[in-house]
Short mmCIF file of C-alpha atoms and ligand atoms in Angstrom, two decimals:
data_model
loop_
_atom_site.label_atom_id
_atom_site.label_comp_id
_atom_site.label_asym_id
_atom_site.label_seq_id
_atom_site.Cartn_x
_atom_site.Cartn_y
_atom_site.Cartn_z
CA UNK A 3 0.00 0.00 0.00
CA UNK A 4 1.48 3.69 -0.40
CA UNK A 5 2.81 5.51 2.50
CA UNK A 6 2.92 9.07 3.02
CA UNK A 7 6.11 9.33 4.51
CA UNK A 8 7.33 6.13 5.16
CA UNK A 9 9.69 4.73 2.38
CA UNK A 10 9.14 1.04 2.17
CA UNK A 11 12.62 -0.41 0.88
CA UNK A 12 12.59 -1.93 -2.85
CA UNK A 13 14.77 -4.79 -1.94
CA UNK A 14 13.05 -6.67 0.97
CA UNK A 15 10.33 -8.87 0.82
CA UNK A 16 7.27 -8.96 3.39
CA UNK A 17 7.20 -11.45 6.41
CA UNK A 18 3.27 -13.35 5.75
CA UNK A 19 1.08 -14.74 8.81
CA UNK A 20 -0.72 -17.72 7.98
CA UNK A 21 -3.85 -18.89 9.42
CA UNK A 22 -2.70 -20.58 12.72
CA UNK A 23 0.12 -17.94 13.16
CA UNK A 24 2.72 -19.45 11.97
CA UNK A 25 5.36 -17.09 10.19
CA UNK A 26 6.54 -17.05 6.75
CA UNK A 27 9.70 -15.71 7.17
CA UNK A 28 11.62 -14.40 3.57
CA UNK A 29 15.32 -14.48 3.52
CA UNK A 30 15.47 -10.81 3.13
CA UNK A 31 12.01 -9.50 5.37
CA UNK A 32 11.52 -5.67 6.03
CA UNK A 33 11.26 -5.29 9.65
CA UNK A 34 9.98 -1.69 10.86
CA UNK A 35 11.62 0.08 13.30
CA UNK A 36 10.94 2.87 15.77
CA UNK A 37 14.03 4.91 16.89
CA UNK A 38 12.09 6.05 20.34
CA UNK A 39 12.70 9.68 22.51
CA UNK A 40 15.26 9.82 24.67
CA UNK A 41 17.94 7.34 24.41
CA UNK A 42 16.47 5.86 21.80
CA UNK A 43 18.41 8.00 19.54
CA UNK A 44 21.44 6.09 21.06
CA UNK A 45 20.31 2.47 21.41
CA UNK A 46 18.41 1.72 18.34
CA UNK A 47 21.32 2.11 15.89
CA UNK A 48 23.62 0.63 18.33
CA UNK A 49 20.43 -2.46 18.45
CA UNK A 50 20.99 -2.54 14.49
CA UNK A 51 24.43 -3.00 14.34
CA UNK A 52 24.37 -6.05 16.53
CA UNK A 53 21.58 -8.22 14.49
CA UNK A 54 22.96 -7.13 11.16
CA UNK A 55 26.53 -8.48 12.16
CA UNK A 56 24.68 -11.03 14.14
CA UNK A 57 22.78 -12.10 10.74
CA UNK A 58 25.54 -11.87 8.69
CA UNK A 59 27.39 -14.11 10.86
CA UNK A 60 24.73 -16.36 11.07
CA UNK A 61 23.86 -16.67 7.25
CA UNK A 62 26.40 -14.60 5.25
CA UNK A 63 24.96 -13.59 2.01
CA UNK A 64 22.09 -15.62 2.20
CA UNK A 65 19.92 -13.87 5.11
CA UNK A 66 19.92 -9.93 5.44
CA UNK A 67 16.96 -7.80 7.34
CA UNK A 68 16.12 -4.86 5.16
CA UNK A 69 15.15 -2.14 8.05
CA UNK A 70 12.16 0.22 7.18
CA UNK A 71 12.16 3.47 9.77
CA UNK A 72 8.24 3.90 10.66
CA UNK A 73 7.76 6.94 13.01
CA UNK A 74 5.92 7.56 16.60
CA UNK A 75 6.48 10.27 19.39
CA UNK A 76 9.00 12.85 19.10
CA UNK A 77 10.37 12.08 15.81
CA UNK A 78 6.79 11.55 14.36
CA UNK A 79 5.85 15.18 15.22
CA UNK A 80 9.00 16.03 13.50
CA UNK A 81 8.18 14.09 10.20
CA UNK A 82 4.23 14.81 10.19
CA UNK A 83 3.40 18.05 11.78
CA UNK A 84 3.71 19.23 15.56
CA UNK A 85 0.57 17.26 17.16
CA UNK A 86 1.10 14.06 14.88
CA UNK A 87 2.87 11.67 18.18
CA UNK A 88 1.13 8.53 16.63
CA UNK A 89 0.32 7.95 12.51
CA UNK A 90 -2.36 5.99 11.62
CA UNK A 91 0.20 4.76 8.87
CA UNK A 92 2.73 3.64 11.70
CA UNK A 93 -0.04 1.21 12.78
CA UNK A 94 -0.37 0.43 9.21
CA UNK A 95 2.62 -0.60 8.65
CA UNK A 96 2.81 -3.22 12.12
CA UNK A 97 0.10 -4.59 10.37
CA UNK A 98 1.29 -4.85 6.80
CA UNK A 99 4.51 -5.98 8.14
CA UNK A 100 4.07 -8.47 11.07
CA UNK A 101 7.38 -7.83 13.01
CA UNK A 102 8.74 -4.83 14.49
CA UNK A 103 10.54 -3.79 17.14
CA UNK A 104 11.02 -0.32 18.89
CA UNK A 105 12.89 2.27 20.83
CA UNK A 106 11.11 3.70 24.16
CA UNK A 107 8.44 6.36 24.35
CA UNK A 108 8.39 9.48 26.36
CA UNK A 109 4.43 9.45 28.21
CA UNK A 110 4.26 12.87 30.31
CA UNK A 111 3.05 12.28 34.14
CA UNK A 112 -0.48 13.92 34.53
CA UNK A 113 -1.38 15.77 31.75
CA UNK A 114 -0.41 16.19 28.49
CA UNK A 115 -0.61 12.86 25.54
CA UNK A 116 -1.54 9.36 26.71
CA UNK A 117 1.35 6.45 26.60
CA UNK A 118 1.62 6.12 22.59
CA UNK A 119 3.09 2.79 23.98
CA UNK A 120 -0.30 1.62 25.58
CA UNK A 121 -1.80 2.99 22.60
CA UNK A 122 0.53 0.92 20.18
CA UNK A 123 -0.18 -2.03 22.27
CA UNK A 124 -4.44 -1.60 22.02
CA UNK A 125 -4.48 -0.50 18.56
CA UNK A 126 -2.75 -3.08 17.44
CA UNK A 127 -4.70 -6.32 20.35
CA UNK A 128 -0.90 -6.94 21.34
CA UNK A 129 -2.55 -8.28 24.29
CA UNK A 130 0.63 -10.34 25.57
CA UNK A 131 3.77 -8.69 26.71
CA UNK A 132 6.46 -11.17 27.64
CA UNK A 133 9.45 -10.50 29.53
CA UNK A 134 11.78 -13.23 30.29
CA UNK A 135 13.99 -11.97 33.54
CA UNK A 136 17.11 -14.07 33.49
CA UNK A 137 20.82 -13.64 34.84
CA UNK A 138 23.97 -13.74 32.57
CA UNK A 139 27.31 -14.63 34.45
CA UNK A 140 29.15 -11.84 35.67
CA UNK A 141 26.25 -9.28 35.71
CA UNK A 142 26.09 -7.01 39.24
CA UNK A 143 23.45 -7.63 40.99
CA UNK A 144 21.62 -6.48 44.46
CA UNK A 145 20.77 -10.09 45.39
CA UNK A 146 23.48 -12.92 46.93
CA UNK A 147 21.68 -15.54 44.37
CA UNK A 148 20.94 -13.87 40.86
CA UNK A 149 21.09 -16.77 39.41
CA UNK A 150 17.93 -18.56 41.06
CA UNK A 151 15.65 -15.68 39.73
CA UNK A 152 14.80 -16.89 36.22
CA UNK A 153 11.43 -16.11 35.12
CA UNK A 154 9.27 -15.18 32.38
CA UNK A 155 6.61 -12.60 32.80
CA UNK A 156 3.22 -12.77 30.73
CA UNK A 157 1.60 -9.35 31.37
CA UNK A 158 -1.65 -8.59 29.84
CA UNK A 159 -1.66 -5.51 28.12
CA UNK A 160 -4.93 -4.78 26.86
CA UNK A 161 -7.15 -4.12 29.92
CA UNK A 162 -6.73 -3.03 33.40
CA UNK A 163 -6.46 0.66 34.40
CA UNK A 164 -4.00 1.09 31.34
CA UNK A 165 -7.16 0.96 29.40
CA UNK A 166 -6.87 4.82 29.81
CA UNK A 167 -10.59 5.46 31.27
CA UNK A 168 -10.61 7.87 33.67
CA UNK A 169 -11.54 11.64 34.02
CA UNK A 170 -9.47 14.58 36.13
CA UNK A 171 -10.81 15.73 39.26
CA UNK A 172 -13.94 18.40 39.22
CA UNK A 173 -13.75 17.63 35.63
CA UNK A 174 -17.66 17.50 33.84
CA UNK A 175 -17.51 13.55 33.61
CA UNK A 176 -15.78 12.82 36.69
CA UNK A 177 -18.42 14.64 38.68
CA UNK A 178 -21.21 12.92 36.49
CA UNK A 179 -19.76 9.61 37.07
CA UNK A 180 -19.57 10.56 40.84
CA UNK A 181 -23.03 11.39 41.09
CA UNK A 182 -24.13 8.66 38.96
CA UNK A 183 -22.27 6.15 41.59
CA UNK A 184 -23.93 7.95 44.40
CA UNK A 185 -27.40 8.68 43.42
CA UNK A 186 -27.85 5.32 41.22
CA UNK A 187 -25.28 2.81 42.32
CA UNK A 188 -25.74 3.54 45.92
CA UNK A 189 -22.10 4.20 46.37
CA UNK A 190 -21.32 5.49 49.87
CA UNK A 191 -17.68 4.98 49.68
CA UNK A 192 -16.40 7.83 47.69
CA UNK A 193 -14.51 9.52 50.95
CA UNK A 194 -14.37 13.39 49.42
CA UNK A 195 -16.55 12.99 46.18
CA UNK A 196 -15.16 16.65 45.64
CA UNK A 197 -11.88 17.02 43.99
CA UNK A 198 -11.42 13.52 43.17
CA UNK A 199 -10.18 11.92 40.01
CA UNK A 200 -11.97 8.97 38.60
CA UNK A 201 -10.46 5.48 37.05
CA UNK A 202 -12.18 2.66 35.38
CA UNK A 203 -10.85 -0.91 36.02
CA UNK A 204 -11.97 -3.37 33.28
CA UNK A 205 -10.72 -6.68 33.21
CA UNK A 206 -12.43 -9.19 31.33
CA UNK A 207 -12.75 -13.48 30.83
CA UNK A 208 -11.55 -13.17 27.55
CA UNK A 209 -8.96 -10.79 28.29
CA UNK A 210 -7.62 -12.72 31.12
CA UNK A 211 -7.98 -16.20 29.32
CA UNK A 212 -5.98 -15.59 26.27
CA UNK A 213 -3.39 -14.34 28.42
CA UNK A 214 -2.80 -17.44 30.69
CA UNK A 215 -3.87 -19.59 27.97
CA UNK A 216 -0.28 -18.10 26.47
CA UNK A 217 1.39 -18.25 29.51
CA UNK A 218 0.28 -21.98 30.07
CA UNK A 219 1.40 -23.18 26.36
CA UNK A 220 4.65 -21.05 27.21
CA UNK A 221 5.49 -23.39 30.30
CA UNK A 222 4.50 -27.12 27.83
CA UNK A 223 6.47 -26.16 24.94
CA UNK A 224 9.64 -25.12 27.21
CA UNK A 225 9.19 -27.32 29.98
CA UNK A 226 8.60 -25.41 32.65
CA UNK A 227 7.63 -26.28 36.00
CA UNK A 228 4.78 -23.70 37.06
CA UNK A 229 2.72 -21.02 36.41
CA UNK A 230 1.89 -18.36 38.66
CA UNK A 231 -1.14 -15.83 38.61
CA UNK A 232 -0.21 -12.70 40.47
CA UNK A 233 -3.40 -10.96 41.22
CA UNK A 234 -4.48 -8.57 44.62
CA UNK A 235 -7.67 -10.26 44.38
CA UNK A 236 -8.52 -10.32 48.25
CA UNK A 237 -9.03 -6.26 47.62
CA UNK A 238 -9.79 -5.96 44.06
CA UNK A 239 -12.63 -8.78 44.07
CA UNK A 240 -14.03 -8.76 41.05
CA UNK A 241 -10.76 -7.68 38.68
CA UNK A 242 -7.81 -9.13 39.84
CA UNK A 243 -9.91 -11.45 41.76
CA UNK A 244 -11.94 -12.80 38.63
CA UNK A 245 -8.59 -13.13 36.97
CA UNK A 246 -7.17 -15.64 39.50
CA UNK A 247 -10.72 -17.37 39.10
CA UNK A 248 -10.60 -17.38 35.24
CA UNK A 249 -6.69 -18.74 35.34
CA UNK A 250 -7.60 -21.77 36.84
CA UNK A 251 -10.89 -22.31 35.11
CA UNK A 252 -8.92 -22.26 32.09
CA UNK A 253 -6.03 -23.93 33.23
CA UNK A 254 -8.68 -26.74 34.08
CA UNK A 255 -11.08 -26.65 31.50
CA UNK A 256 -8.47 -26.08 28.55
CA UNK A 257 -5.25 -27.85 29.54
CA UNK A 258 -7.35 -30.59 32.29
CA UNK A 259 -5.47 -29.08 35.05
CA UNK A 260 -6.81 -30.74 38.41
CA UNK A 261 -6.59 -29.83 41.70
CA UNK A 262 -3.40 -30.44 43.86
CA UNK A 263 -3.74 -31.38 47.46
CA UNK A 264 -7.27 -30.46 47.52
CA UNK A 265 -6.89 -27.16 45.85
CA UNK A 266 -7.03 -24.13 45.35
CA UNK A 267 -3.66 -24.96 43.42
CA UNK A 268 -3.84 -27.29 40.37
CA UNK A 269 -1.31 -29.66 38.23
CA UNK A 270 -1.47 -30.94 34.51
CA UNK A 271 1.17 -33.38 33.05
CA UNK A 272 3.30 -31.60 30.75
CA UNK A 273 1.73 -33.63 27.17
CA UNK A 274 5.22 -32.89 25.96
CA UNK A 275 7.63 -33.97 28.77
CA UNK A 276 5.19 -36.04 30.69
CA UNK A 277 6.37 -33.53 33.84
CA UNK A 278 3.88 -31.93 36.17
CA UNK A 279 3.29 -28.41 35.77
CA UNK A 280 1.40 -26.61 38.90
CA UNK A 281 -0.90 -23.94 38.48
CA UNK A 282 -0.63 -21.61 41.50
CA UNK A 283 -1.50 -18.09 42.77
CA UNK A 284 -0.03 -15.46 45.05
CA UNK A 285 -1.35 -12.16 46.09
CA UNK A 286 0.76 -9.53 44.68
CA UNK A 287 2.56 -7.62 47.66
CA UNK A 288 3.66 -11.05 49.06
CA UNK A 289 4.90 -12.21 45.40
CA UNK A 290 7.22 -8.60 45.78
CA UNK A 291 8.88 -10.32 48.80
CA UNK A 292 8.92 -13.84 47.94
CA UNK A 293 10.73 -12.75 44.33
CA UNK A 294 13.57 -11.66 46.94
CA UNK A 295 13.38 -14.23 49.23
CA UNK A 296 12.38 -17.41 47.56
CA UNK A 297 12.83 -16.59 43.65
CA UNK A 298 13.48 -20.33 42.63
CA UNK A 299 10.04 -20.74 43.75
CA UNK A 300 8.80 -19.29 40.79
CA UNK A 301 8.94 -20.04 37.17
CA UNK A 302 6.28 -18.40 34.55
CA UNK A 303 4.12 -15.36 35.90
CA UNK A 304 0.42 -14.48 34.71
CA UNK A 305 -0.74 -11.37 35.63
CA UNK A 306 -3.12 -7.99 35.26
CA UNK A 307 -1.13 -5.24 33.46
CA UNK A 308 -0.24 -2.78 36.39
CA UNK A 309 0.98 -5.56 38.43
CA UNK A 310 3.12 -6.56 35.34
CA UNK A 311 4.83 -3.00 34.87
CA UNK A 312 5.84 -3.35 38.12
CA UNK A 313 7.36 -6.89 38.21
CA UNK A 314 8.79 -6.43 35.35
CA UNK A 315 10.95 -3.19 36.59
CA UNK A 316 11.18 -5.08 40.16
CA UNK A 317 12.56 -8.39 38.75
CA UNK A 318 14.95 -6.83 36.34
CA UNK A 319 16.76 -5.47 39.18
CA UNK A 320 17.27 -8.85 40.56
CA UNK A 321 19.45 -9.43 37.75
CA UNK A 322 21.63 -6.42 36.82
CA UNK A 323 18.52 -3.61 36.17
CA UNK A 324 16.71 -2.68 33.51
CA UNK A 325 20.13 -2.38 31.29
CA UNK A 326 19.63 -5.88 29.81
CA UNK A 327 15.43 -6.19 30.34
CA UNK A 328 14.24 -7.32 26.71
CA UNK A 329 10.34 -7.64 26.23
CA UNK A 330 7.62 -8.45 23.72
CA UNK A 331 4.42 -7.38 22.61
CA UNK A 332 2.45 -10.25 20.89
CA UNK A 333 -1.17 -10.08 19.52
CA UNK A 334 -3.25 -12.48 16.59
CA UNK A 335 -0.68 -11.54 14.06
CA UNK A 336 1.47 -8.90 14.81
CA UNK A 337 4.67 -8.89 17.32
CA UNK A 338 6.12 -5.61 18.03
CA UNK A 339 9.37 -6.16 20.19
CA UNK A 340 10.61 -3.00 23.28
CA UNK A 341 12.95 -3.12 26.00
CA UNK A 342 11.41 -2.86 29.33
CA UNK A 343 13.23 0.55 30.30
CA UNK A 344 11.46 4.01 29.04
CA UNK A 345 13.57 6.73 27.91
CA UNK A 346 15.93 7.76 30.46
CA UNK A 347 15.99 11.51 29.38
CA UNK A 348 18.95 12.38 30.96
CA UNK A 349 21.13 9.87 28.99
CA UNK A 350 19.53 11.13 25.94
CA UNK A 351 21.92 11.35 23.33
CA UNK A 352 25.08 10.42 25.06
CA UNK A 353 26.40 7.31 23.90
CA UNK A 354 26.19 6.32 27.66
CA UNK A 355 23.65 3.97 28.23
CA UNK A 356 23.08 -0.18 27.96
CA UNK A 357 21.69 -1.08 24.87
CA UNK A 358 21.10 -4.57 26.17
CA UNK A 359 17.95 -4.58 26.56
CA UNK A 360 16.77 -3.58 22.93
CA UNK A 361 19.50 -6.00 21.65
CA UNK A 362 18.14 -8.45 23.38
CA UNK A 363 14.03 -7.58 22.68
CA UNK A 364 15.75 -7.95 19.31
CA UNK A 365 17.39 -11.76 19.94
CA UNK A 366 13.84 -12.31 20.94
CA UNK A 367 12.46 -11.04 17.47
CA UNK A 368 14.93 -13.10 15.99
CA UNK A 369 13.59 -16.38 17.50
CA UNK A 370 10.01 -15.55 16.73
CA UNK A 371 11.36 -15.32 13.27
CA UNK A 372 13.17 -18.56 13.42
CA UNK A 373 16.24 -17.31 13.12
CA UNK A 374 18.26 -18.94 16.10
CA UNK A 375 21.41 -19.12 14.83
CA UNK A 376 21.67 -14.87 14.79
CA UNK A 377 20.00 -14.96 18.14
CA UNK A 378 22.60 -17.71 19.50
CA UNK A 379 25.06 -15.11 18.75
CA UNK A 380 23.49 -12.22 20.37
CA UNK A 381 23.58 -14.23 23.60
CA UNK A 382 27.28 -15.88 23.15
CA UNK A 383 28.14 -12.09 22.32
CA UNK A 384 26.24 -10.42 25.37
CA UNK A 385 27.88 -13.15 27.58
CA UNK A 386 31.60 -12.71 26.50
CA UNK A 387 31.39 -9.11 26.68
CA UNK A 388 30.38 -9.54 30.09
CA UNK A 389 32.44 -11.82 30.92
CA UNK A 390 35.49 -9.66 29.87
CA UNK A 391 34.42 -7.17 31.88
CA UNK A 392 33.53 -4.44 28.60
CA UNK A 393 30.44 -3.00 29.86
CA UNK A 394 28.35 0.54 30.41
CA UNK A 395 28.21 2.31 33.29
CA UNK A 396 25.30 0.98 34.86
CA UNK A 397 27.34 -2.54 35.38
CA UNK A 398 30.87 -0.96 35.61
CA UNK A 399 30.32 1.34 38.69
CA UNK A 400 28.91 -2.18 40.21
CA UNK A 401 31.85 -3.98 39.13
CA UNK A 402 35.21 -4.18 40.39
CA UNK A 403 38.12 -3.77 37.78
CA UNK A 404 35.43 -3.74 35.01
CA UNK A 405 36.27 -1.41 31.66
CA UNK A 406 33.46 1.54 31.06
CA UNK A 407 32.23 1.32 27.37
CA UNK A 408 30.15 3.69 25.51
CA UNK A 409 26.66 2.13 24.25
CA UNK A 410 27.97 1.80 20.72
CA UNK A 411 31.70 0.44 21.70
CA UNK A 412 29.34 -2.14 23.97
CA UNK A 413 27.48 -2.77 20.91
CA UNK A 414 30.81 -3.67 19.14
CA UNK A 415 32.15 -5.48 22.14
CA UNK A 416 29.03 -7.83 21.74
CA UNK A 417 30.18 -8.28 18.32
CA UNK A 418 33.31 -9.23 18.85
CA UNK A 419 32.31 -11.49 21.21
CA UNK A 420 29.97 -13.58 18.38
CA UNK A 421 31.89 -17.36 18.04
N1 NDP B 506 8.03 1.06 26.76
C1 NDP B 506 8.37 2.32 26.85
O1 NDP B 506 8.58 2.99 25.86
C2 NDP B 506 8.50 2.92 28.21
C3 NDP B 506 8.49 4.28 28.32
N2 NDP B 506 8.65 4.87 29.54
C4 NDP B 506 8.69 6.35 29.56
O2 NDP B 506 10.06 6.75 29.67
C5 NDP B 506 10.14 8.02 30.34
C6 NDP B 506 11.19 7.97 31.44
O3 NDP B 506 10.74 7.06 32.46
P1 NDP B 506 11.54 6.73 33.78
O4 NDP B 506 10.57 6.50 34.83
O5 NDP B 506 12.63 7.73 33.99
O6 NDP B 506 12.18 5.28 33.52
P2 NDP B 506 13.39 4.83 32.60
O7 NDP B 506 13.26 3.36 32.46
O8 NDP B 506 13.44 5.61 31.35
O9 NDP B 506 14.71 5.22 33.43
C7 NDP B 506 14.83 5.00 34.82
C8 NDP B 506 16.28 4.66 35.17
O10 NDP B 506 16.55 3.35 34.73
C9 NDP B 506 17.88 3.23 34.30
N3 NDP B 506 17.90 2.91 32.87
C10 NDP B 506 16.89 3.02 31.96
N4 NDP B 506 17.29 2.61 30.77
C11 NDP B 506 18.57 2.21 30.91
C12 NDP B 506 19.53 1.68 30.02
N5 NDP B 506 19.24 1.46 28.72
N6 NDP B 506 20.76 1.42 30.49
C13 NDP B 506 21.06 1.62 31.78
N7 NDP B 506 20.19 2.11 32.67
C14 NDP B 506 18.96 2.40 32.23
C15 NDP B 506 18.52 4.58 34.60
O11 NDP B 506 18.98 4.46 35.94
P3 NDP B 506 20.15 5.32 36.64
O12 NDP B 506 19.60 6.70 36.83
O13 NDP B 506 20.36 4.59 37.92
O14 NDP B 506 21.36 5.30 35.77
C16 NDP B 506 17.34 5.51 34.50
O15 NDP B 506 17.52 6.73 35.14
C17 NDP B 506 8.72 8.32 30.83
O16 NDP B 506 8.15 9.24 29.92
C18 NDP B 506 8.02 6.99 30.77
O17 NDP B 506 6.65 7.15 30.59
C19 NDP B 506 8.88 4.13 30.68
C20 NDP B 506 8.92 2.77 30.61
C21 NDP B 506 8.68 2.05 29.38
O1 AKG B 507 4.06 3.89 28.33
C1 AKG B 507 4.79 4.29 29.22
O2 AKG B 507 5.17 5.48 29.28
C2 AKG B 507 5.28 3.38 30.30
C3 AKG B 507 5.14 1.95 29.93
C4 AKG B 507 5.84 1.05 30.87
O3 AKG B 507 6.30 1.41 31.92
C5 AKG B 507 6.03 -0.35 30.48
O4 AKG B 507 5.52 -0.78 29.45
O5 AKG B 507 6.70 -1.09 31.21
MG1 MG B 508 7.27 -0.17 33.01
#
């Protein structure tokens, strides 16, 4: 289709979904790229670099990604106008195009746009967001036992309070709402219905069931030994409650998950490995703690999409920060790829910070495209550069003796590290 100002390359060919998802991956795809605010300018490139050598490692002249730039936040207002943060034809193109990946996105607190990265997410029913959380040798860390926290987060991302309902505080609709509660809902709890801001909480079966239903066939097809739900459902009753209730319905009715010991807790045999896999819950504060105190515990994690944002931030700390925290956004048919970090403003443009973690939301896009090799040697890379002690200044000033790169000399440390 024609783009208004994105240039779609001559010399790539389109990756195709088929029915039951599967990819059809060409030897030369397009992949779409955002750059991202902030230090996005810094780490994308850098992020490039890596998979092309990484590719061309991998495959030589046989496999090449052919990069198409497609535009959102501060760099869209640039290319379309002053109020343009988000193109329609940006979401036109994840669509056309299947795979993408992306820089971070600057979302002002209180006023001002809404997250273009929520919005990214909704528009496009990327209603998984997967963040594995594991340690690589040698990384600093705040914990005695890094190693024992290796986990994979499934985070909803289409519901919740994210959904972006609510109204500002004396605002036309927030006082309508409030009276609405009051006068027809019988709502007596509103402690100063004056002055108060107003959020809408939907989470939904569906929502919740196509989430753990991922999470679930994540933990067969790689063999792992449980799945949590993290909910606060003993407050939140009918939210994060019904999504503990709705995990183990489905768990049980889809996957014939029974009940362990009685319940509430189930198990299913692994049809893969034969192995049990337990279905369990935890209320959310206590998870916080136990991900310090009892990590191994803990394998695959379900959960609502506030609760996610923060486990994700909480666990990557576990294992050397939010440096080297790689994520996905999956939907039906279109996977958009981010870093869990946002855009660390006052990094911006240094050539300072970690580009791990898009390099590895990257090694991540690689494997959904089948491409393993490349991603093998995005790991092997990330670990011998680590290992030799070449890192940025988040894991130098943690490590003794350790040599402080730039992000792009880290980039090319990675690369030199590739056997
Ligand atoms: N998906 C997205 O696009 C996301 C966007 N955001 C947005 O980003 C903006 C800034 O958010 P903020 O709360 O400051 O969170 P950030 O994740 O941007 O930064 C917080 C801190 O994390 C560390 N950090 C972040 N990225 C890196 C990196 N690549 N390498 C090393 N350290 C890193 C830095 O720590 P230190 O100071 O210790 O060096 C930094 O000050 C906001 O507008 C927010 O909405 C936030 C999260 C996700
Ligand atoms: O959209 C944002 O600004 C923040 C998003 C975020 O923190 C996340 O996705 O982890
Ligand atoms: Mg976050």
């Amino acid at each position: 289709m024609g783009y208004q100002k994105i240039v779609v390359p001559a010399d790539g060919d389109k990756i195709t979904v088929n029915a039951d998802l599967s990819l059809n991956v060409p030897n030369f795809p397009v992949i779409p790229f955002i750059e991202g605010d902030g230090i996005g300018v810094d780490i994308t490139p850098v992020m490039i670099d890596v998979v092309n050598a990484a590719v061309d490692k991998a495959y030589s002249t046989k496999r090449a990604i052919t990069w198409m730039e497609i535009y959102a936040g501060e760099k869209a207002t640039r290319v379309y106008g002053p109020d343009v943060w988000l193109p329609e034809e940006t979401f036109e193109a994840m669509r056309e195009f299947a795979v993408g990946i992306k820089g971070p996105l600057t979302t002002p607190v209180g006023g001002g746009i809404r997250s273009l990265n929520v919005a990214l997410r909704q528009e496009l029913d990327l209603y998984t967001c997967m963040r594995p959380v594991r340690w690589f040798e040698g990384v600093p860390s705040p914990v005695t036992h890094p190693e024992l926290t290796d986990m994979v987060i499934f985070r909803e991302n289409s519901e919740d309070i994210y959904a972006g309902i609510e109204w500002a505080a004396d605002s036309p609709e927030a006082t309508k709402l409030i009276r609405f509660l009051r006068e027809e809902m019988g709502v007596t709890k509103i402690r100063f219905p004056e002055g108060c801001g107003i959020g809408i909480k939907p989470v939904s079966r569906e929502g919740t069931q196509r989430l753990v239903r991922k999470a679930i066939q994540y933990a067969i097809d790689n063999d792992k030994e449980s799945v949590t739900l993290v909910h606060k459902g003993n407050i939140m009753k009918y939210t994060e409650g019904a999504f503990k209730d709705w995990g183990y319905e489905l768990a049980h009715e889809r996957f014939g998950a029974t009940p362990l010991d009685g319940g509430p807790w189930l198990t299913l045999k692994n049809p893969r490995t034969g192995r049990d896999i337990v279905i369990k819950d935890v209320i959310a504060d206590a998870f916080l703690q136990q991900i310090l105190m009892r990590p191994a515990d803990y394998s695959v994690i379900a959960t609502l999409n506030l609760n996610g944002d923060y486990i994700s931030d909480a666990l990557a700390a576990e294992v050397g920060g939010i440096g080297i925290a790689p994520g996905a956004n999956i939907g039906g048919s279109v996977a958009l790829f981010e870093a869990t970090h946002g855009t660390a403003p006052k990094y911006a443009g240094q050539d300072k910070v970690n580009p791990g973690s898009l390099i590895l939301s990257a090694e991540m896009m690689l494997r959904h495209m089948g491409w393993n090799e490349a991603a093998d040697l995005i790991i092997r890379g990330m670990e011998g550069a680590i290992k030799a002690k070449t890192v940025t200044y988040d894991f130098e000033r943690l490590m003794p003796d350790a040599t402080l790169l730039s992000c792009s000399a880290f980039g090319k440390a990675i690369v030199q590290h590739m056997e």
